[in-house]
Amino acid sequence: MKIKIYYHHTDAGGVVYYATYLNFLEEARTELLQQRGVSVKELAQEGVLFVVTRQEIDYKFPAFYGDILVIDTRLTKVRGARIEFEYEIKNHNQQMLVAAKTTLGCVDKNLKPKPIPAEIRKLM
Protein backbone atom coordinates (compact mmCIF):
# COMPACT_ATOMS: atom_id res chain seq x y z
CA MET A 1 0.00 0.00 0.00
CA LYS A 2 1.27 3.49 -0.77
CA ILE A 3 0.69 6.54 1.41
CA LYS A 4 1.54 10.14 0.63
CA ILE A 5 2.63 12.16 3.63
CA TYR A 6 0.58 15.31 4.12
CA TYR A 7 1.17 18.15 6.54
CA HIS A 8 -1.36 16.77 9.05
CA HIS A 9 0.75 13.59 9.37
CA THR A 10 3.74 15.58 10.63
CA ASP A 11 4.96 17.42 13.69
CA ALA A 12 6.16 21.02 13.74
CA GLY A 13 9.46 19.95 12.15
CA GLY A 14 7.85 18.33 9.10
CA VAL A 15 8.65 14.81 10.35
CA VAL A 16 5.91 12.19 10.49
CA TYR A 17 4.60 12.13 14.07
CA TYR A 18 5.42 8.76 15.66
CA ALA A 19 1.81 7.83 16.56
CA THR A 20 0.65 8.48 12.98
CA TYR A 21 2.29 5.20 11.98
CA LEU A 22 -0.33 3.32 14.01
CA ASN A 23 -3.00 4.72 11.67
CA PHE A 24 -0.95 3.66 8.66
CA LEU A 25 -0.63 0.12 10.06
CA GLU A 26 -4.38 -0.14 10.63
CA GLU A 27 -5.14 1.04 7.10
CA ALA A 28 -2.61 -1.40 5.63
CA ARG A 29 -3.94 -4.46 7.48
CA THR A 30 -7.55 -3.51 6.65
CA GLU A 31 -6.59 -3.31 2.97
CA LEU A 32 -4.83 -6.68 3.15
CA LEU A 33 -7.88 -8.32 4.73
CA GLN A 34 -10.17 -6.77 2.11
CA GLN A 35 -7.93 -8.14 -0.65
CA ARG A 36 -8.47 -11.59 0.88
CA GLY A 37 -12.24 -11.15 0.98
CA VAL A 38 -12.54 -10.27 4.67
CA SER A 39 -14.65 -7.20 5.45
CA VAL A 40 -13.88 -5.91 8.94
CA LYS A 41 -17.03 -3.78 8.81
CA GLU A 42 -19.30 -6.71 7.92
CA LEU A 43 -17.73 -8.91 10.58
CA ALA A 44 -18.31 -6.22 13.20
CA GLN A 45 -21.97 -6.05 12.20
CA GLU A 46 -22.12 -9.84 12.75
CA GLY A 47 -20.54 -9.53 16.21
CA VAL A 48 -17.02 -10.63 15.23
CA LEU A 49 -14.60 -7.90 16.28
CA PHE A 50 -10.81 -7.61 16.28
CA VAL A 51 -8.92 -5.64 18.92
CA VAL A 52 -5.22 -4.85 19.11
CA THR A 53 -3.69 -6.85 21.95
CA ARG A 54 -0.05 -6.12 21.22
CA GLN A 55 1.84 -3.60 19.09
CA GLU A 56 5.57 -3.58 18.44
CA ILE A 57 7.18 -0.85 16.39
CA ASP A 58 10.79 0.00 15.60
CA TYR A 59 11.45 3.46 14.18
CA LYS A 60 14.58 3.28 12.06
CA PHE A 61 14.53 6.50 10.01
CA PRO A 62 12.10 9.43 9.74
CA ALA A 63 9.61 10.14 6.98
CA PHE A 64 8.97 13.72 5.92
CA TYR A 65 6.22 15.92 4.54
CA GLY A 66 5.72 15.10 0.85
CA ASP A 67 7.25 11.61 0.98
CA ILE A 68 5.54 8.62 -0.60
CA LEU A 69 5.74 5.57 1.65
CA VAL A 70 5.25 1.94 0.70
CA ILE A 71 3.84 -0.37 3.38
CA ASP A 72 4.47 -4.08 2.90
CA THR A 73 2.01 -6.00 5.08
CA ARG A 74 2.15 -9.73 5.76
CA LEU A 75 -0.29 -11.87 7.68
CA THR A 76 2.09 -14.17 9.57
CA LYS A 77 -0.10 -16.18 11.97
CA VAL A 78 -3.75 -17.10 12.28
CA ARG A 79 -4.45 -19.31 15.24
CA GLY A 80 -7.30 -19.71 17.70
CA ALA A 81 -8.48 -16.20 18.48
CA ARG A 82 -5.30 -14.41 17.32
CA ILE A 83 -3.96 -12.92 14.14
CA GLU A 84 -0.46 -11.51 13.68
CA PHE A 85 0.68 -9.05 11.04
CA GLU A 86 4.17 -7.84 10.22
CA TYR A 87 4.96 -4.67 8.32
CA GLU A 88 7.84 -2.88 6.68
CA ILE A 89 7.47 0.77 5.77
CA LYS A 90 9.96 2.15 3.25
CA ASN A 91 10.39 5.46 1.48
CA HIS A 92 10.79 6.05 -2.26
CA ASN A 93 14.50 5.16 -1.97
CA GLN A 94 13.61 1.75 -0.50
CA GLN A 95 15.08 2.88 2.81
CA MET A 96 13.55 1.04 5.77
CA LEU A 97 11.74 3.52 8.01
CA VAL A 98 9.63 1.32 10.27
CA ALA A 99 9.36 -2.37 11.13
CA ALA A 100 6.28 -3.35 13.10
CA LYS A 101 4.21 -6.27 14.32
CA THR A 102 0.56 -6.23 15.43
CA THR A 103 -1.36 -8.95 17.25
CA LEU A 104 -5.14 -8.83 17.06
CA GLY A 105 -7.54 -10.74 19.24
CA CYS A 106 -10.94 -11.86 18.05
CA VAL A 107 -13.76 -10.90 20.45
CA ASP A 108 -17.55 -10.84 20.54
CA LYS A 109 -19.83 -7.81 21.07
CA ASN A 110 -19.12 -8.00 24.82
CA LEU A 111 -15.37 -7.98 24.16
CA LYS A 112 -15.02 -11.61 25.30
CA PRO A 113 -12.43 -13.66 23.39
CA LYS A 114 -13.79 -15.97 20.73
CA PRO A 115 -12.20 -18.20 18.10
CA ILE A 116 -11.88 -16.76 14.62
CA PRO A 117 -14.70 -18.30 12.56
CA ALA A 118 -13.46 -21.13 10.31
CA GLU A 119 -14.69 -19.47 7.09
CA ILE A 120 -12.77 -16.29 7.95
CA ARG A 121 -9.65 -18.27 8.90
CA LYS A 122 -9.70 -19.90 5.43
CA LEU A 123 -9.80 -16.51 3.72
CA MET A 124 -6.87 -15.28 5.77
CSV table of C-alpha atoms in Angstrom, one decimal:
chain,number,residue,atom,x,y,z
A,1,MET,CA,0.0,0.0,0.0
A,2,LYS,CA,1.3,3.5,-0.8
A,3,ILE,CA,0.7,6.5,1.4
A,4,LYS,CA,1.5,10.1,0.6
A,5,ILE,CA,2.6,12.2,3.6
A,6,TYR,CA,0.6,15.3,4.1
A,7,TYR,CA,1.2,18.2,6.5
A,8,HIS,CA,-1.4,16.8,9.1
A,9,HIS,CA,0.7,13.6,9.4
A,10,THR,CA,3.7,15.6,10.6
A,11,ASP,CA,5.0,17.4,13.7
A,12,ALA,CA,6.2,21.0,13.7
A,13,GLY,CA,9.5,19.9,12.2
A,14,GLY,CA,7.9,18.3,9.1
A,15,VAL,CA,8.6,14.8,10.3
A,16,VAL,CA,5.9,12.2,10.5
A,17,TYR,CA,4.6,12.1,14.1
A,18,TYR,CA,5.4,8.8,15.7
A,19,ALA,CA,1.8,7.8,16.6
A,20,THR,CA,0.6,8.5,13.0
A,21,TYR,CA,2.3,5.2,12.0
A,22,LEU,CA,-0.3,3.3,14.0
A,23,ASN,CA,-3.0,4.7,11.7
A,24,PHE,CA,-0.9,3.7,8.7
A,25,LEU,CA,-0.6,0.1,10.1
A,26,GLU,CA,-4.4,-0.1,10.6
A,27,GLU,CA,-5.1,1.0,7.1
A,28,ALA,CA,-2.6,-1.4,5.6
A,29,ARG,CA,-3.9,-4.5,7.5
A,30,THR,CA,-7.6,-3.5,6.7
A,31,GLU,CA,-6.6,-3.3,3.0
A,32,LEU,CA,-4.8,-6.7,3.1
A,33,LEU,CA,-7.9,-8.3,4.7
A,34,GLN,CA,-10.2,-6.8,2.1
A,35,GLN,CA,-7.9,-8.1,-0.6
A,36,ARG,CA,-8.5,-11.6,0.9
A,37,GLY,CA,-12.2,-11.2,1.0
A,38,VAL,CA,-12.5,-10.3,4.7
A,39,SER,CA,-14.7,-7.2,5.5
A,40,VAL,CA,-13.9,-5.9,8.9
A,41,LYS,CA,-17.0,-3.8,8.8
A,42,GLU,CA,-19.3,-6.7,7.9
A,43,LEU,CA,-17.7,-8.9,10.6
A,44,ALA,CA,-18.3,-6.2,13.2
A,45,GLN,CA,-22.0,-6.1,12.2
A,46,GLU,CA,-22.1,-9.8,12.7
A,47,GLY,CA,-20.5,-9.5,16.2
A,48,VAL,CA,-17.0,-10.6,15.2
A,49,LEU,CA,-14.6,-7.9,16.3
A,50,PHE,CA,-10.8,-7.6,16.3
A,51,VAL,CA,-8.9,-5.6,18.9
A,52,VAL,CA,-5.2,-4.8,19.1
A,53,THR,CA,-3.7,-6.9,22.0
A,54,ARG,CA,0.0,-6.1,21.2
A,55,GLN,CA,1.8,-3.6,19.1
A,56,GLU,CA,5.6,-3.6,18.4
A,57,ILE,CA,7.2,-0.8,16.4
A,58,ASP,CA,10.8,0.0,15.6
A,59,TYR,CA,11.4,3.5,14.2
A,60,LYS,CA,14.6,3.3,12.1
A,61,PHE,CA,14.5,6.5,10.0
A,62,PRO,CA,12.1,9.4,9.7
A,63,ALA,CA,9.6,10.1,7.0
A,64,PHE,CA,9.0,13.7,5.9
A,65,TYR,CA,6.2,15.9,4.5
A,66,GLY,CA,5.7,15.1,0.8
A,67,ASP,CA,7.2,11.6,1.0
A,68,ILE,CA,5.5,8.6,-0.6
A,69,LEU,CA,5.7,5.6,1.6
A,70,VAL,CA,5.2,1.9,0.7
A,71,ILE,CA,3.8,-0.4,3.4
A,72,ASP,CA,4.5,-4.1,2.9
A,73,THR,CA,2.0,-6.0,5.1
A,74,ARG,CA,2.1,-9.7,5.8
A,75,LEU,CA,-0.3,-11.9,7.7
A,76,THR,CA,2.1,-14.2,9.6
A,77,LYS,CA,-0.1,-16.2,12.0
A,78,VAL,CA,-3.7,-17.1,12.3
A,79,ARG,CA,-4.4,-19.3,15.2
A,80,GLY,CA,-7.3,-19.7,17.7
A,81,ALA,CA,-8.5,-16.2,18.5
A,82,ARG,CA,-5.3,-14.4,17.3
A,83,ILE,CA,-4.0,-12.9,14.1
A,84,GLU,CA,-0.5,-11.5,13.7
A,85,PHE,CA,0.7,-9.0,11.0
A,86,GLU,CA,4.2,-7.8,10.2
A,87,TYR,CA,5.0,-4.7,8.3
A,88,GLU,CA,7.8,-2.9,6.7
A,89,ILE,CA,7.5,0.8,5.8
A,90,LYS,CA,10.0,2.2,3.2
A,91,ASN,CA,10.4,5.5,1.5
A,92,HIS,CA,10.8,6.0,-2.3
A,93,ASN,CA,14.5,5.2,-2.0
A,94,GLN,CA,13.6,1.7,-0.5
A,95,GLN,CA,15.1,2.9,2.8
A,96,MET,CA,13.6,1.0,5.8
A,97,LEU,CA,11.7,3.5,8.0
A,98,VAL,CA,9.6,1.3,10.3
A,99,ALA,CA,9.4,-2.4,11.1
A,100,ALA,CA,6.3,-3.4,13.1
A,101,LYS,CA,4.2,-6.3,14.3
A,102,THR,CA,0.6,-6.2,15.4
A,103,THR,CA,-1.4,-8.9,17.2
A,104,LEU,CA,-5.1,-8.8,17.1
A,105,GLY,CA,-7.5,-10.7,19.2
A,106,CYS,CA,-10.9,-11.9,18.1
A,107,VAL,CA,-13.8,-10.9,20.4
A,108,ASP,CA,-17.5,-10.8,20.5
A,109,LYS,CA,-19.8,-7.8,21.1
A,110,ASN,CA,-19.1,-8.0,24.8
A,111,LEU,CA,-15.4,-8.0,24.2
A,112,LYS,CA,-15.0,-11.6,25.3
A,113,PRO,CA,-12.4,-13.7,23.4
A,114,LYS,CA,-13.8,-16.0,20.7
A,115,PRO,CA,-12.2,-18.2,18.1
A,116,ILE,CA,-11.9,-16.8,14.6
A,117,PRO,CA,-14.7,-18.3,12.6
A,118,ALA,CA,-13.5,-21.1,10.3
A,119,GLU,CA,-14.7,-19.5,7.1
A,120,ILE,CA,-12.8,-16.3,8.0
A,121,ARG,CA,-9.6,-18.3,8.9
A,122,LYS,CA,-9.7,-19.9,5.4
A,123,LEU,CA,-9.8,-16.5,3.7
A,124,MET,CA,-6.9,-15.3,5.8
